[in-house]
Amino acid sequence: MLTLYSYFRSSASFRVRIALNLKALAYEVIPVHLLRGGGEQFSADFADRNPARLIPVLRHDALTLTQSLAIIEYLEEVYPLPPLLPPAHAARAQVRSLALSVACDVHPLSNLRVMRYLKSPLDIDEQRRNEWSRHWIGLGFAAIERTLVAAGSAGTCCFGDTPTLADCCLIPQVHNAERVQCSLEAFPTMRRIHAHCMLLPAFARAAPGAQSDAE
Ligand SMILES: N[C@@H](CCC(=O)N[C@@H](CS)C(=O)NCC(=O)O)C(=O)O
């Protein structure tokens, strides 16, 4: 039995929801509200699941896993079909590189706890906090767009025409970008990939607005 601790707006959870859906795996969602009452991730109960107090957390029977990319790689190994990584070594590294560009270089800078810290104690107002997000997302997206164009391997998805780990990471980050009104004008390849992927049921069903805890 697969159980995902998730929050509808969490882009790291969105990544795992996409992967689970692409692999047509049945899973139960346990919503963890990241804001209510200061954040359910800070409850004593949740600390047992993830001492880092971050979602997603995936439970597979008695096993508890954290970190969205480790979770997706675990799913890939246990449920290899359909694959989320291409077969060739070089291509696998390229896909992982794109995924890590989002997960390591872009996403953490605008994570909720970072944004909260900017607010208090650093006393940065909302407009400047959003500027901060737009800056880091824009910088990361410029590199990703250039990489996608230079590699010449993008099709309707980041790598060819089949969704991979890279799409699982990129699409949720585009949603984050839209939430802070980050202009996507300079990123036509990413916009095209995003528009295509969101037509796929696995992505559409994983979207924030499609979740049972959506507000
Ligand atoms: N590197 C982690 C990041 C997880 C993460 O940052 N999750 C966010 C939601 S997208 C979270 O739980 N934030 C809670 C907080 O900042 O208090 C992963 O990929 O799973």
PDB file of C-alpha atoms and ligand atoms in Angstrom:
ATOM      1  CA  MET A   1       0.000   0.000   0.000  1.00  0.00           C
ATOM      2  CA  LEU A   2       1.337   3.436  -1.002  1.00  0.00           C
ATOM      3  CA  THR A   3       0.508   6.487   1.114  1.00  0.00           C
ATOM      4  CA  LEU A   4       1.629   9.995   0.216  1.00  0.00           C
ATOM      5  CA  TYR A   5       1.818  12.819   2.747  1.00  0.00           C
ATOM      6  CA  SER A   6       1.155  15.793   0.556  1.00  0.00           C
ATOM      7  CA  TYR A   7      -0.115  19.382   0.441  1.00  0.00           C
ATOM      8  CA  PHE A   8      -1.965  20.522  -2.653  1.00  0.00           C
ATOM      9  CA  ARG A   9       0.346  23.513  -3.258  1.00  0.00           C
ATOM     10  CA  SER A  10       3.583  21.680  -2.480  1.00  0.00           C
ATOM     11  CA  SER A  11       5.548  21.389  -5.708  1.00  0.00           C
ATOM     12  CA  ALA A  12       7.803  18.670  -4.280  1.00  0.00           C
ATOM     13  CA  SER A  13       4.652  16.636  -3.546  1.00  0.00           C
ATOM     14  CA  PHE A  14       3.325  17.500  -7.028  1.00  0.00           C
ATOM     15  CA  ARG A  15       6.476  15.847  -8.490  1.00  0.00           C
ATOM     16  CA  VAL A  16       5.738  12.589  -6.693  1.00  0.00           C
ATOM     17  CA  ARG A  17       2.023  12.710  -7.548  1.00  0.00           C
ATOM     18  CA  ILE A  18       2.957  12.989 -11.232  1.00  0.00           C
ATOM     19  CA  ALA A  19       5.336  10.012 -10.990  1.00  0.00           C
ATOM     20  CA  LEU A  20       2.763   7.877  -9.170  1.00  0.00           C
ATOM     21  CA  ASN A  21       0.142   8.760 -11.784  1.00  0.00           C
ATOM     22  CA  LEU A  22       2.482   8.132 -14.735  1.00  0.00           C
ATOM     23  CA  LYS A  23       3.143   4.674 -13.323  1.00  0.00           C
ATOM     24  CA  ALA A  24      -0.605   4.192 -12.761  1.00  0.00           C
ATOM     25  CA  LEU A  25      -0.035   3.312  -9.107  1.00  0.00           C
ATOM     26  CA  ALA A  26      -2.909   3.484  -6.634  1.00  0.00           C
ATOM     27  CA  TYR A  27      -2.082   5.621  -3.582  1.00  0.00           C
ATOM     28  CA  GLU A  28      -3.778   7.206  -0.645  1.00  0.00           C
ATOM     29  CA  VAL A  29      -3.133  10.882   0.057  1.00  0.00           C
ATOM     30  CA  ILE A  30      -2.856  12.177   3.612  1.00  0.00           C
ATOM     31  CA  PRO A  31      -2.976  15.976   3.456  1.00  0.00           C
ATOM     32  CA  VAL A  32      -0.500  17.868   5.628  1.00  0.00           C
ATOM     33  CA  HIS A  33      -1.582  21.505   5.825  1.00  0.00           C
ATOM     34  CA  LEU A  34       1.639  23.530   5.755  1.00  0.00           C
ATOM     35  CA  LEU A  35       0.013  26.745   7.043  1.00  0.00           C
ATOM     36  CA  ARG A  36      -2.879  25.843   9.339  1.00  0.00           C
ATOM     37  CA  GLY A  37      -2.071  26.348  13.013  1.00  0.00           C
ATOM     38  CA  GLY A  38       1.483  27.321  12.126  1.00  0.00           C
ATOM     39  CA  GLY A  39       1.892  24.216   9.951  1.00  0.00           C
ATOM     40  CA  GLU A  40       1.004  20.563  10.533  1.00  0.00           C
ATOM     41  CA  GLN A  41       4.563  19.619   9.505  1.00  0.00           C
ATOM     42  CA  PHE A  42       5.608  20.821  12.958  1.00  0.00           C
ATOM     43  CA  SER A  43       3.345  18.388  14.843  1.00  0.00           C
ATOM     44  CA  ALA A  44       5.057  15.779  17.018  1.00  0.00           C
ATOM     45  CA  ASP A  45       3.356  13.093  14.977  1.00  0.00           C
ATOM     46  CA  PHE A  46       4.804  14.348  11.686  1.00  0.00           C
ATOM     47  CA  ALA A  47       8.343  14.653  13.080  1.00  0.00           C
ATOM     48  CA  ASP A  48       8.360  10.850  13.431  1.00  0.00           C
ATOM     49  CA  ARG A  49       7.661  10.592   9.691  1.00  0.00           C
ATOM     50  CA  ASN A  50      10.187  13.212   8.603  1.00  0.00           C
ATOM     51  CA  PRO A  51      12.471  14.876  11.149  1.00  0.00           C
ATOM     52  CA  ALA A  52      13.199  17.534   8.482  1.00  0.00           C
ATOM     53  CA  ARG A  53       9.497  18.507   8.710  1.00  0.00           C
ATOM     54  CA  LEU A  54       9.092  18.635   4.956  1.00  0.00           C
ATOM     55  CA  ILE A  55       6.730  16.930   2.568  1.00  0.00           C
ATOM     56  CA  PRO A  56       6.424  14.773   0.548  1.00  0.00           C
ATOM     57  CA  VAL A  57       6.739  11.620   2.590  1.00  0.00           C
ATOM     58  CA  LEU A  58       5.894   8.312   0.934  1.00  0.00           C
ATOM     59  CA  ARG A  59       4.962   5.263   2.951  1.00  0.00           C
ATOM     60  CA  HIS A  60       5.188   1.931   1.176  1.00  0.00           C
ATOM     61  CA  ASP A  61       3.888  -0.666   3.616  1.00  0.00           C
ATOM     62  CA  ALA A  62       6.370  -0.466   6.535  1.00  0.00           C
ATOM     63  CA  LEU A  63       8.889   1.686   4.645  1.00  0.00           C
ATOM     64  CA  THR A  64       8.937   5.482   5.035  1.00  0.00           C
ATOM     65  CA  LEU A  65      10.762   7.568   2.426  1.00  0.00           C
ATOM     66  CA  THR A  66      11.522  11.286   2.184  1.00  0.00           C
ATOM     67  CA  GLN A  67      12.992  13.541  -0.532  1.00  0.00           C
ATOM     68  CA  SER A  68      10.914  13.655  -3.707  1.00  0.00           C
ATOM     69  CA  LEU A  69      13.749  12.614  -6.036  1.00  0.00           C
ATOM     70  CA  ALA A  70      14.733   9.646  -3.864  1.00  0.00           C
ATOM     71  CA  ILE A  71      11.057   8.675  -3.739  1.00  0.00           C
ATOM     72  CA  ILE A  72      10.675   8.864  -7.527  1.00  0.00           C
ATOM     73  CA  GLU A  73      13.899   6.902  -8.088  1.00  0.00           C
ATOM     74  CA  TYR A  74      12.600   4.280  -5.626  1.00  0.00           C
ATOM     75  CA  LEU A  75       9.326   4.038  -7.572  1.00  0.00           C
ATOM     76  CA  GLU A  76      11.342   3.764 -10.782  1.00  0.00           C
ATOM     77  CA  GLU A  77      13.281   0.802  -9.404  1.00  0.00           C
ATOM     78  CA  VAL A  78      10.342  -1.000  -7.824  1.00  0.00           C
ATOM     79  CA  TYR A  79       7.852  -0.227 -10.619  1.00  0.00           C
ATOM     80  CA  PRO A  80      10.035   0.140 -13.729  1.00  0.00           C
ATOM     81  CA  LEU A  81       7.176   0.575 -16.204  1.00  0.00           C
ATOM     82  CA  PRO A  82       6.646   2.985 -17.777  1.00  0.00           C
ATOM     83  CA  PRO A  83      10.213   4.220 -17.255  1.00  0.00           C
ATOM     84  CA  LEU A  84      10.817   7.796 -16.113  1.00  0.00           C
ATOM     85  CA  LEU A  85      14.461   7.650 -17.181  1.00  0.00           C
ATOM     86  CA  PRO A  86      15.655   6.904 -20.728  1.00  0.00           C
ATOM     87  CA  PRO A  87      17.781   3.769 -21.254  1.00  0.00           C
ATOM     88  CA  ALA A  88      21.134   5.303 -22.319  1.00  0.00           C
ATOM     89  CA  HIS A  89      23.550   6.327 -19.561  1.00  0.00           C
ATOM     90  CA  ALA A  90      24.218   9.778 -21.042  1.00  0.00           C
ATOM     91  CA  ALA A  91      20.520  10.505 -21.496  1.00  0.00           C
ATOM     92  CA  ARG A  92      19.748   9.389 -17.945  1.00  0.00           C
ATOM     93  CA  ALA A  93      22.387  11.798 -16.636  1.00  0.00           C
ATOM     94  CA  GLN A  94      20.935  14.624 -18.750  1.00  0.00           C
ATOM     95  CA  VAL A  95      17.428  13.996 -17.431  1.00  0.00           C
ATOM     96  CA  ARG A  96      18.686  13.819 -13.830  1.00  0.00           C
ATOM     97  CA  SER A  97      20.655  17.016 -14.385  1.00  0.00           C
ATOM     98  CA  LEU A  98      17.507  18.894 -15.446  1.00  0.00           C
ATOM     99  CA  ALA A  99      15.567  17.477 -12.501  1.00  0.00           C
ATOM    100  CA  LEU A 100      18.315  18.469 -10.059  1.00  0.00           C
ATOM    101  CA  SER A 101      18.532  21.964 -11.555  1.00  0.00           C
ATOM    102  CA  VAL A 102      14.955  22.473 -10.419  1.00  0.00           C
ATOM    103  CA  ALA A 103      15.065  20.512  -7.174  1.00  0.00           C
ATOM    104  CA  CYS A 104      18.449  21.736  -5.862  1.00  0.00           C
ATOM    105  CA  ASP A 105      19.103  25.076  -7.520  1.00  0.00           C
ATOM    106  CA  VAL A 106      15.677  26.699  -7.901  1.00  0.00           C
ATOM    107  CA  HIS A 107      13.060  25.252  -5.562  1.00  0.00           C
ATOM    108  CA  PRO A 108      14.803  25.509  -2.146  1.00  0.00           C
ATOM    109  CA  LEU A 109      15.318  29.272  -2.443  1.00  0.00           C
ATOM    110  CA  SER A 110      11.569  29.939  -2.432  1.00  0.00           C
ATOM    111  CA  ASN A 111      10.509  27.177  -0.100  1.00  0.00           C
ATOM    112  CA  LEU A 112       7.901  28.105   2.493  1.00  0.00           C
ATOM    113  CA  ARG A 113      10.342  28.118   5.419  1.00  0.00           C
ATOM    114  CA  VAL A 114      12.733  30.380   3.508  1.00  0.00           C
ATOM    115  CA  MET A 115       9.912  32.780   2.625  1.00  0.00           C
ATOM    116  CA  ARG A 116       8.761  32.731   6.264  1.00  0.00           C
ATOM    117  CA  TYR A 117      12.270  33.572   7.454  1.00  0.00           C
ATOM    118  CA  LEU A 118      12.471  36.485   5.014  1.00  0.00           C
ATOM    119  CA  LYS A 119       9.222  37.758   6.531  1.00  0.00           C
ATOM    120  CA  SER A 120      10.266  37.235  10.130  1.00  0.00           C
ATOM    121  CA  PRO A 121      12.786  37.884  11.547  1.00  0.00           C
ATOM    122  CA  LEU A 122      14.213  39.613   8.458  1.00  0.00           C
ATOM    123  CA  ASP A 123      11.149  41.837   8.025  1.00  0.00           C
ATOM    124  CA  ILE A 124      11.106  41.721   4.217  1.00  0.00           C
ATOM    125  CA  ASP A 125       7.703  42.786   2.871  1.00  0.00           C
ATOM    126  CA  GLU A 126       5.567  40.643   0.557  1.00  0.00           C
ATOM    127  CA  GLN A 127       6.450  42.560  -2.606  1.00  0.00           C
ATOM    128  CA  ARG A 128      10.180  42.122  -2.028  1.00  0.00           C
ATOM    129  CA  ARG A 129       9.731  38.494  -1.001  1.00  0.00           C
ATOM    130  CA  ASN A 130       8.017  37.867  -4.343  1.00  0.00           C
ATOM    131  CA  GLU A 131      10.826  39.712  -6.097  1.00  0.00           C
ATOM    132  CA  TRP A 132      13.248  37.335  -4.382  1.00  0.00           C
ATOM    133  CA  SER A 133      11.332  34.316  -5.724  1.00  0.00           C
ATOM    134  CA  ARG A 134      11.063  35.750  -9.219  1.00  0.00           C
ATOM    135  CA  HIS A 135      14.782  36.472  -9.254  1.00  0.00           C
ATOM    136  CA  TRP A 136      15.884  32.942  -8.349  1.00  0.00           C
ATOM    137  CA  ILE A 137      13.270  31.218 -10.474  1.00  0.00           C
ATOM    138  CA  GLY A 138      14.137  33.430 -13.462  1.00  0.00           C
ATOM    139  CA  LEU A 139      17.840  32.730 -13.087  1.00  0.00           C
ATOM    140  CA  GLY A 140      17.304  28.981 -12.849  1.00  0.00           C
ATOM    141  CA  PHE A 141      14.771  28.913 -15.674  1.00  0.00           C
ATOM    142  CA  ALA A 142      17.116  30.853 -17.994  1.00  0.00           C
ATOM    143  CA  ALA A 143      19.744  28.150 -17.509  1.00  0.00           C
ATOM    144  CA  ILE A 144      17.226  25.346 -17.986  1.00  0.00           C
ATOM    145  CA  GLU A 145      15.759  26.936 -21.142  1.00  0.00           C
ATOM    146  CA  ARG A 146      19.239  27.331 -22.610  1.00  0.00           C
ATOM    147  CA  THR A 147      20.134  23.747 -21.701  1.00  0.00           C
ATOM    148  CA  LEU A 148      16.953  22.413 -23.296  1.00  0.00           C
ATOM    149  CA  VAL A 149      17.626  24.325 -26.522  1.00  0.00           C
ATOM    150  CA  ALA A 150      21.363  23.481 -26.646  1.00  0.00           C
ATOM    151  CA  ALA A 151      20.840  19.775 -25.967  1.00  0.00           C
ATOM    152  CA  GLY A 152      18.356  19.600 -28.830  1.00  0.00           C
ATOM    153  CA  SER A 153      16.759  16.564 -27.212  1.00  0.00           C
ATOM    154  CA  ALA A 154      13.493  18.125 -26.092  1.00  0.00           C
ATOM    155  CA  GLY A 155      10.380  17.028 -27.903  1.00  0.00           C
ATOM    156  CA  THR A 156       6.926  17.597 -26.513  1.00  0.00           C
ATOM    157  CA  CYS A 157       8.582  16.830 -23.159  1.00  0.00           C
ATOM    158  CA  CYS A 158      11.975  17.800 -21.681  1.00  0.00           C
ATOM    159  CA  PHE A 159      13.588  14.727 -23.191  1.00  0.00           C
ATOM    160  CA  GLY A 160      11.846  13.425 -26.285  1.00  0.00           C
ATOM    161  CA  ASP A 161       8.102  12.944 -26.346  1.00  0.00           C
ATOM    162  CA  THR A 162       7.733  10.814 -23.229  1.00  0.00           C
ATOM    163  CA  PRO A 163       7.524  12.297 -19.715  1.00  0.00           C
ATOM    164  CA  THR A 164      10.606  11.745 -17.566  1.00  0.00           C
ATOM    165  CA  LEU A 165      11.869  12.680 -14.134  1.00  0.00           C
ATOM    166  CA  ALA A 166      12.781  16.067 -15.631  1.00  0.00           C
ATOM    167  CA  ASP A 167       9.141  16.825 -16.462  1.00  0.00           C
ATOM    168  CA  CYS A 168       8.062  15.621 -13.000  1.00  0.00           C
ATOM    169  CA  CYS A 169      10.251  18.409 -11.565  1.00  0.00           C
ATOM    170  CA  LEU A 170       9.904  21.151 -14.162  1.00  0.00           C
ATOM    171  CA  ILE A 171       6.113  21.306 -14.457  1.00  0.00           C
ATOM    172  CA  PRO A 172       5.430  21.911 -10.723  1.00  0.00           C
ATOM    173  CA  GLN A 173       8.121  24.605 -10.687  1.00  0.00           C
ATOM    174  CA  VAL A 174       6.360  26.395 -13.564  1.00  0.00           C
ATOM    175  CA  HIS A 175       3.230  26.440 -11.371  1.00  0.00           C
ATOM    176  CA  ASN A 176       5.296  27.996  -8.564  1.00  0.00           C
ATOM    177  CA  ALA A 177       6.607  30.588 -11.006  1.00  0.00           C
ATOM    178  CA  GLU A 178       3.081  31.508 -12.062  1.00  0.00           C
ATOM    179  CA  ARG A 179       2.036  31.928  -8.410  1.00  0.00           C
ATOM    180  CA  VAL A 180       4.603  34.692  -7.935  1.00  0.00           C
ATOM    181  CA  GLN A 181       3.926  36.236 -11.385  1.00  0.00           C
ATOM    182  CA  CYS A 182       7.369  35.310 -12.700  1.00  0.00           C
ATOM    183  CA  SER A 183       7.388  36.125 -16.412  1.00  0.00           C
ATOM    184  CA  LEU A 184       7.807  33.047 -18.598  1.00  0.00           C
ATOM    185  CA  GLU A 185       8.121  35.144 -21.748  1.00  0.00           C
ATOM    186  CA  ALA A 186      11.816  34.299 -22.207  1.00  0.00           C
ATOM    187  CA  PHE A 187      11.260  30.562 -21.814  1.00  0.00           C
ATOM    188  CA  PRO A 188       9.282  29.393 -24.886  1.00  0.00           C
ATOM    189  CA  THR A 189      10.554  25.807 -24.770  1.00  0.00           C
ATOM    190  CA  MET A 190       9.540  25.407 -21.151  1.00  0.00           C
ATOM    191  CA  ARG A 191       6.149  27.016 -21.806  1.00  0.00           C
ATOM    192  CA  ARG A 192       5.529  24.621 -24.689  1.00  0.00           C
ATOM    193  CA  ILE A 193       6.522  21.585 -22.579  1.00  0.00           C
ATOM    194  CA  HIS A 194       4.364  22.787 -19.692  1.00  0.00           C
ATOM    195  CA  ALA A 195       1.334  23.303 -21.950  1.00  0.00           C
ATOM    196  CA  HIS A 196       1.753  19.821 -23.428  1.00  0.00           C
ATOM    197  CA  CYS A 197       2.315  18.001 -20.123  1.00  0.00           C
ATOM    198  CA  MET A 198      -0.687  19.624 -18.463  1.00  0.00           C
ATOM    199  CA  LEU A 199      -2.876  18.031 -21.160  1.00  0.00           C
ATOM    200  CA  LEU A 200      -1.725  14.590 -19.997  1.00  0.00           C
ATOM    201  CA  PRO A 201      -4.053  13.029 -17.382  1.00  0.00           C
ATOM    202  CA  ALA A 202      -1.147  12.025 -15.087  1.00  0.00           C
ATOM    203  CA  PHE A 203      -0.104  15.662 -14.789  1.00  0.00           C
ATOM    204  CA  ALA A 204      -3.610  17.145 -14.717  1.00  0.00           C
ATOM    205  CA  ARG A 205      -4.670  14.795 -11.906  1.00  0.00           C
ATOM    206  CA  ALA A 206      -1.530  15.697  -9.929  1.00  0.00           C
ATOM    207  CA  ALA A 207      -2.114  19.456 -10.222  1.00  0.00           C
ATOM    208  CA  PRO A 208      -2.747  21.510  -7.068  1.00  0.00           C
ATOM    209  CA  GLY A 209      -6.324  22.365  -8.096  1.00  0.00           C
ATOM    210  CA  ALA A 210      -7.218  18.690  -8.569  1.00  0.00           C
ATOM    211  CA  GLN A 211      -6.279  17.671  -5.008  1.00  0.00           C
ATOM    212  CA  SER A 212      -8.844  16.824  -2.328  1.00  0.00           C
ATOM    213  CA  ASP A 213      -7.223  19.391   0.014  1.00  0.00           C
ATOM    214  CA  ALA A 214      -7.241  22.199  -2.600  1.00  0.00           C
ATOM    215  CA  GLU A 215      -8.587  25.509  -1.316  1.00  0.00           C
TER     216      GLU A 215
HETATM  217  N1  LIG B   1      14.195  18.510  -1.211  1.00  0.00           N
HETATM  218  C1  LIG B   1      12.899  18.203  -0.681  1.00  0.00           C
HETATM  219  C2  LIG B   1      12.123  19.487  -0.517  1.00  0.00           C
HETATM  220  C3  LIG B   1      10.852  19.277   0.247  1.00  0.00           C
HETATM  221  C4  LIG B   1      10.188  20.594   0.545  1.00  0.00           C
HETATM  222  O1  LIG B   1      10.840  21.639   0.581  1.00  0.00           O
HETATM  223  N2  LIG B   1       8.855  20.565   0.768  1.00  0.00           N
HETATM  224  C5  LIG B   1       8.137  21.769   1.066  1.00  0.00           C
HETATM  225  C6  LIG B   1       6.859  21.848   0.265  1.00  0.00           C
HETATM  226  S1  LIG B   1       7.186  21.941  -1.482  1.00  0.00           S
HETATM  227  C7  LIG B   1       7.762  21.779   2.537  1.00  0.00           C
HETATM  228  O2  LIG B   1       7.406  20.767   3.090  1.00  0.00           O
HETATM  229  N3  LIG B   1       7.848  22.957   3.183  1.00  0.00           N
HETATM  230  C8  LIG B   1       7.483  23.109   4.529  1.00  0.00           C
HETATM  231  C9  LIG B   1       8.158  24.303   5.160  1.00  0.00           C
HETATM  232  O3  LIG B   1       8.918  24.987   4.491  1.00  0.00           O
HETATM  233  O4  LIG B   1       7.890  24.524   6.362  1.00  0.00           O
HETATM  234  C10 LIG B   1      12.166  17.235  -1.613  1.00  0.00           C
HETATM  235  O5  LIG B   1      12.472  17.246  -2.807  1.00  0.00           O
HETATM  236  O6  LIG B   1      11.317  16.449  -1.147  1.00  0.00           O
END
